[in-house]
């Protein structure tokens, strides 16, 4: 009986060890996957002025936070778990706090690695993203009202966004129209849009303007 009990105890102990090792392995794989996931920014993450293209930016950024500290308006944050950017990298959420277009671009000047271009000629060369009218059903102009807030608050007023005549459901309306060659993606229009979910939003430029189509000429569809 004692021998059988010892065997049972030994078997139980080995089972528990095996379970623990398996859990550790699974936990290790999960942790690795989580860490790898943090190296990839969400497509919606809006970077500070002067940021390199996303892959180059992620390779150069050392997550030091100096750009965040240099921003006088507390626009920038370092991403945490669950944010829409790779953990530890700087980004901002225009609906909460837009970029206030500092003429001397202090965030970029503070970057020690070149992830943000310290030699950016002007804040108007920032190229943080591009504003896109995404809420055609919610935009007050499409409901027959005359709203011009996004136009009036734009720091590059008259160039980056304007109201242009259009037609919707048989009605003549004035349509908020973004001129992408002038829009810096500062997000002021998104911040001040009066609809519950902003009808105009800033997206990374490649997403907002659309990339190359999947169906190229000469390829079977």
mmCIF file of C-alpha atoms in Angstrom:
data_model
loop_
_atom_site.group_PDB
_atom_site.id
_atom_site.type_symbol
_atom_site.label_atom_id
_atom_site.label_comp_id
_atom_site.label_asym_id
_atom_site.label_seq_id
_atom_site.Cartn_x
_atom_site.Cartn_y
_atom_site.Cartn_z
ATOM 1 C CA UNK A 1 0.000 0.000 0.000
ATOM 2 C CA UNK A 2 2.789 2.383 0.938
ATOM 3 C CA UNK A 3 4.621 1.572 -2.324
ATOM 4 C CA UNK A 4 1.464 2.229 -4.348
ATOM 5 C CA UNK A 5 0.935 5.525 -2.532
ATOM 6 C CA UNK A 6 4.521 6.608 -3.259
ATOM 7 C CA UNK A 7 4.036 5.787 -6.949
ATOM 8 C CA UNK A 8 0.824 7.784 -6.979
ATOM 9 C CA UNK A 9 2.510 10.738 -5.308
ATOM 10 C CA UNK A 10 5.421 10.531 -7.753
ATOM 11 C CA UNK A 11 2.991 10.330 -10.690
ATOM 12 C CA UNK A 12 1.016 13.289 -9.349
ATOM 13 C CA UNK A 13 4.177 15.313 -8.858
ATOM 14 C CA UNK A 14 5.421 14.586 -12.374
ATOM 15 C CA UNK A 15 1.997 15.524 -13.779
ATOM 16 C CA UNK A 16 2.044 18.850 -11.935
ATOM 17 C CA UNK A 17 5.579 19.561 -13.157
ATOM 18 C CA UNK A 18 4.539 18.774 -16.720
ATOM 19 C CA UNK A 19 1.506 21.011 -16.413
ATOM 20 C CA UNK A 20 3.636 23.818 -15.029
ATOM 21 C CA UNK A 21 6.178 23.464 -17.820
ATOM 22 C CA UNK A 22 3.410 23.463 -20.424
ATOM 23 C CA UNK A 23 1.841 26.563 -18.932
ATOM 24 C CA UNK A 24 5.213 28.289 -18.859
ATOM 25 C CA UNK A 25 5.806 27.431 -22.517
ATOM 26 C CA UNK A 26 2.357 28.655 -23.512
ATOM 27 C CA UNK A 27 2.840 31.755 -21.418
ATOM 28 C CA UNK A 28 6.201 32.340 -23.048
ATOM 29 C CA UNK A 29 4.741 31.987 -26.526
ATOM 30 C CA UNK A 30 1.881 34.336 -25.590
ATOM 31 C CA UNK A 31 4.326 36.886 -24.216
ATOM 32 C CA UNK A 32 6.479 36.689 -27.345
ATOM 33 C CA UNK A 33 3.414 37.149 -29.533
ATOM 34 C CA UNK A 34 2.330 40.110 -27.425
ATOM 35 C CA UNK A 35 5.760 41.727 -27.638
ATOM 36 C CA UNK A 36 5.867 41.187 -31.380
ATOM 37 C CA UNK A 37 2.419 42.746 -31.677
ATOM 38 C CA UNK A 38 3.640 45.891 -29.949
ATOM 39 C CA UNK A 39 6.180 46.391 -32.737
ATOM 40 C CA UNK A 40 3.402 46.985 -35.248
ATOM 41 C CA UNK A 41 1.436 50.201 -35.084
ATOM 42 C CA UNK A 42 -2.249 50.258 -35.786
ATOM 43 C CA UNK A 43 -3.084 51.768 -39.163
ATOM 44 C CA UNK A 44 -4.881 54.651 -37.435
ATOM 45 C CA UNK A 45 -1.995 55.873 -35.287
ATOM 46 C CA UNK A 46 -1.205 59.551 -35.955
ATOM 47 C CA UNK A 47 2.466 60.344 -35.453
ATOM 48 C CA UNK A 48 4.099 63.645 -34.442
ATOM 49 C CA UNK A 49 5.213 66.192 -37.048
ATOM 50 C CA UNK A 50 8.156 65.127 -39.173
ATOM 51 C CA UNK A 51 7.769 61.398 -38.553
ATOM 52 C CA UNK A 52 9.505 59.061 -40.980
ATOM 53 C CA UNK A 53 7.431 56.517 -42.930
ATOM 54 C CA UNK A 54 5.978 54.067 -40.408
ATOM 55 C CA UNK A 55 8.425 51.169 -40.795
ATOM 56 C CA UNK A 56 11.411 53.517 -40.716
ATOM 57 C CA UNK A 57 9.904 55.383 -37.790
ATOM 58 C CA UNK A 58 9.482 52.218 -35.731
ATOM 59 C CA UNK A 59 13.063 51.199 -36.511
ATOM 60 C CA UNK A 60 14.486 54.583 -35.477
ATOM 61 C CA UNK A 61 12.296 55.480 -32.485
ATOM 62 C CA UNK A 62 13.903 54.530 -29.166
ATOM 63 C CA UNK A 63 10.776 55.268 -27.085
ATOM 64 C CA UNK A 64 12.619 57.963 -25.117
ATOM 65 C CA UNK A 65 9.634 60.305 -24.748
ATOM 66 C CA UNK A 66 11.616 63.493 -25.397
ATOM 67 C CA UNK A 67 9.155 64.596 -28.072
ATOM 68 C CA UNK A 68 6.298 64.141 -25.610
ATOM 69 C CA UNK A 69 8.075 66.279 -23.026
ATOM 70 C CA UNK A 70 8.860 68.961 -25.606
ATOM 71 C CA UNK A 71 5.224 69.449 -26.697
ATOM 72 C CA UNK A 72 3.901 72.588 -24.935
ATOM 73 C CA UNK A 73 0.271 71.569 -25.452
ATOM 74 C CA UNK A 74 0.499 67.995 -24.104
ATOM 75 C CA UNK A 75 -0.729 66.701 -27.441
ATOM 76 C CA UNK A 76 1.563 63.692 -27.604
ATOM 77 C CA UNK A 77 1.457 60.526 -25.537
ATOM 78 C CA UNK A 78 3.584 57.410 -25.366
ATOM 79 C CA UNK A 79 1.435 54.441 -26.302
ATOM 80 C CA UNK A 80 0.483 51.923 -23.625
ATOM 81 C CA UNK A 81 -1.053 48.454 -23.922
ATOM 82 C CA UNK A 82 -4.289 48.688 -25.868
ATOM 83 C CA UNK A 83 -3.517 52.022 -27.532
ATOM 84 C CA UNK A 84 -3.592 52.408 -31.298
ATOM 85 C CA UNK A 85 0.187 52.567 -31.652
ATOM 86 C CA UNK A 86 3.168 50.364 -30.854
ATOM 87 C CA UNK A 87 3.866 50.420 -27.112
ATOM 88 C CA UNK A 88 6.211 53.206 -26.062
ATOM 89 C CA UNK A 89 5.991 55.155 -29.324
ATOM 90 C CA UNK A 90 4.579 58.691 -29.556
ATOM 91 C CA UNK A 91 1.205 59.383 -31.129
ATOM 92 C CA UNK A 92 -1.754 61.671 -30.656
ATOM 93 C CA UNK A 93 -5.528 61.465 -30.807
ATOM 94 C CA UNK A 94 -6.878 64.488 -32.687
ATOM 95 C CA UNK A 95 -10.402 64.204 -31.269
ATOM 96 C CA UNK A 96 -8.910 64.727 -27.801
ATOM 97 C CA UNK A 97 -6.006 67.098 -28.445
ATOM 98 C CA UNK A 98 -4.870 68.104 -31.934
ATOM 99 C CA UNK A 99 -1.436 69.333 -32.968
ATOM 100 C CA UNK A 100 -1.337 73.090 -32.437
ATOM 101 C CA UNK A 101 1.126 73.613 -35.281
ATOM 102 C CA UNK A 102 4.029 75.185 -33.342
ATOM 103 C CA UNK A 103 6.142 77.161 -35.801
ATOM 104 C CA UNK A 104 9.426 75.878 -34.339
ATOM 105 C CA UNK A 105 8.212 72.227 -34.209
ATOM 106 C CA UNK A 106 9.752 71.539 -30.761
ATOM 107 C CA UNK A 107 8.785 67.851 -30.722
ATOM 108 C CA UNK A 108 10.740 67.131 -33.894
ATOM 109 C CA UNK A 109 13.712 69.223 -32.752
ATOM 110 C CA UNK A 110 13.859 67.164 -29.538
ATOM 111 C CA UNK A 111 14.157 63.794 -31.303
ATOM 112 C CA UNK A 112 17.686 62.378 -30.846
ATOM 113 C CA UNK A 113 17.507 59.624 -33.458
ATOM 114 C CA UNK A 114 15.920 61.148 -36.550
ATOM 115 C CA UNK A 115 12.667 59.218 -36.164
ATOM 116 C CA UNK A 116 11.226 62.731 -36.319
ATOM 117 C CA UNK A 117 12.943 64.994 -38.838
ATOM 118 C CA UNK A 118 14.768 67.620 -36.777
ATOM 119 C CA UNK A 119 15.451 69.625 -39.932
ATOM 120 C CA UNK A 120 11.820 69.871 -41.005
ATOM 121 C CA UNK A 121 11.637 73.238 -42.810
ATOM 122 C CA UNK A 122 8.204 74.264 -41.558
ATOM 123 C CA UNK A 123 5.273 72.931 -39.574
ATOM 124 C CA UNK A 124 3.317 73.089 -42.821
ATOM 125 C CA UNK A 125 5.615 70.305 -44.069
ATOM 126 C CA UNK A 126 4.604 68.132 -41.107
ATOM 127 C CA UNK A 127 2.566 65.587 -43.100
ATOM 128 C CA UNK A 128 1.095 63.920 -39.995
ATOM 129 C CA UNK A 129 -1.875 62.613 -41.960
ATOM 130 C CA UNK A 130 -4.788 63.880 -43.973
ATOM 131 C CA UNK A 131 -8.327 64.853 -42.978
ATOM 132 C CA UNK A 132 -11.076 62.791 -44.593
ATOM 133 C CA UNK A 133 -14.835 63.387 -44.531
ATOM 134 C CA UNK A 134 -16.025 60.004 -43.281
ATOM 135 C CA UNK A 135 -19.478 60.803 -41.902
ATOM 136 C CA UNK A 136 -21.563 61.751 -44.909
ATOM 137 C CA UNK A 137 -24.719 60.642 -43.101
ATOM 138 C CA UNK A 138 -23.877 62.714 -40.018
ATOM 139 C CA UNK A 139 -22.238 65.854 -41.442
ATOM 140 C CA UNK A 140 -24.680 68.715 -40.891
ATOM 141 C CA UNK A 141 -24.140 70.005 -44.416
ATOM 142 C CA UNK A 142 -25.466 66.749 -45.828
ATOM 143 C CA UNK A 143 -28.563 67.281 -43.684
ATOM 144 C CA UNK A 144 -29.242 70.591 -45.345
ATOM 145 C CA UNK A 145 -27.670 72.826 -42.718
ATOM 146 C CA UNK A 146 -24.842 75.278 -43.263
ATOM 147 C CA UNK A 147 -21.966 74.269 -40.993
ATOM 148 C CA UNK A 148 -18.493 75.643 -41.644
ATOM 149 C CA UNK A 149 -16.730 74.922 -38.355
ATOM 150 C CA UNK A 150 -14.125 72.605 -39.864
ATOM 151 C CA UNK A 151 -13.246 75.307 -42.387
ATOM 152 C CA UNK A 152 -13.140 78.141 -39.856
ATOM 153 C CA UNK A 153 -10.914 76.393 -37.305
ATOM 154 C CA UNK A 154 -8.360 75.090 -39.816
ATOM 155 C CA UNK A 155 -4.912 76.622 -39.149
ATOM 156 C CA UNK A 156 -4.303 76.712 -42.907
ATOM 157 C CA UNK A 157 -7.635 78.345 -43.538
ATOM 158 C CA UNK A 158 -8.681 78.659 -47.152
ATOM 159 C CA UNK A 159 -6.056 76.236 -48.415
ATOM 160 C CA UNK A 160 -6.376 72.936 -46.557
ATOM 161 C CA UNK A 161 -10.180 72.742 -46.431
ATOM 162 C CA UNK A 162 -13.005 74.662 -48.051
ATOM 163 C CA UNK A 163 -16.725 74.429 -48.717
ATOM 164 C CA UNK A 164 -17.473 73.520 -52.306
ATOM 165 C CA UNK A 165 -20.887 73.296 -54.021
ATOM 166 C CA UNK A 166 -22.258 69.802 -54.424
ATOM 167 C CA UNK A 167 -25.464 67.816 -54.568
ATOM 168 C CA UNK A 168 -26.935 65.226 -52.241
ATOM 169 C CA UNK A 169 -30.326 63.529 -52.537
ATOM 170 C CA UNK A 170 -31.368 66.085 -55.106
ATOM 171 C CA UNK A 171 -30.414 69.051 -52.917
ATOM 172 C CA UNK A 172 -27.697 71.599 -53.519
ATOM 173 C CA UNK A 173 -25.329 71.619 -50.544
ATOM 174 C CA UNK A 174 -21.939 72.982 -49.585
ATOM 175 C CA UNK A 175 -19.539 70.092 -49.100
ATOM 176 C CA UNK A 176 -16.479 70.253 -46.769
ATOM 177 C CA UNK A 177 -13.627 69.477 -49.147
ATOM 178 C CA UNK A 178 -10.084 68.677 -48.027
ATOM 179 C CA UNK A 179 -7.200 69.715 -50.256
ATOM 180 C CA UNK A 180 -4.689 67.021 -49.416
ATOM 181 C CA UNK A 181 -1.668 68.870 -50.797
ATOM 182 C CA UNK A 182 -2.112 71.517 -48.073
ATOM 183 C CA UNK A 183 -3.564 69.463 -45.202
ATOM 184 C CA UNK A 184 -0.953 68.617 -42.544
ATOM 185 C CA UNK A 185 -3.173 66.248 -40.554
ATOM 186 C CA UNK A 186 -3.096 68.426 -37.428
ATOM 187 C CA UNK A 187 -6.604 67.276 -36.482
ATOM 188 C CA UNK A 188 -8.069 70.654 -35.494
ATOM 189 C CA UNK A 189 -11.066 70.035 -37.754
ATOM 190 C CA UNK A 190 -11.700 66.644 -36.134
ATOM 191 C CA UNK A 191 -11.372 68.105 -32.655
ATOM 192 C CA UNK A 192 -13.993 70.805 -33.269
ATOM 193 C CA UNK A 193 -16.464 68.850 -35.419
ATOM 194 C CA UNK A 194 -19.851 69.196 -33.681
ATOM 195 C CA UNK A 195 -21.249 65.770 -34.532
ATOM 196 C CA UNK A 196 -21.117 63.070 -31.863
ATOM 197 C CA UNK A 197 -18.604 61.001 -33.779
ATOM 198 C CA UNK A 198 -16.528 63.422 -35.802
ATOM 199 C CA UNK A 199 -17.718 63.485 -39.401
ATOM 200 C CA UNK A 200 -14.225 64.501 -40.455
ATOM 201 C CA UNK A 201 -11.254 62.493 -39.229
ATOM 202 C CA UNK A 202 -7.511 62.515 -39.638
ATOM 203 C CA UNK A 203 -6.033 59.308 -41.017
ATOM 204 C CA UNK A 204 -2.454 58.382 -41.901
ATOM 205 C CA UNK A 205 -1.882 59.750 -45.380
ATOM 206 C CA UNK A 206 -1.506 56.396 -47.144
ATOM 207 C CA UNK A 207 -4.765 55.222 -45.586
ATOM 208 C CA UNK A 208 -6.663 58.460 -46.099
ATOM 209 C CA UNK A 209 -5.692 58.852 -49.742
ATOM 210 C CA UNK A 210 -5.860 55.154 -50.559
ATOM 211 C CA UNK A 211 -3.053 52.943 -51.768
ATOM 212 C CA UNK A 212 -2.534 51.219 -55.063
ATOM 213 C CA UNK A 213 -5.512 49.098 -56.049
ATOM 214 C CA UNK A 214 -5.335 45.328 -55.904
ATOM 215 C CA UNK A 215 -6.692 44.888 -59.423
ATOM 216 C CA UNK A 216 -3.988 46.230 -61.715
ATOM 217 C CA UNK A 217 -4.285 46.591 -65.456
ATOM 218 C CA UNK A 218 -3.746 43.318 -67.222
ATOM 219 C CA UNK A 219 -4.363 41.189 -64.119
ATOM 220 C CA UNK A 220 -7.290 38.824 -64.079
ATOM 221 C CA UNK A 221 -9.922 39.706 -61.475
#
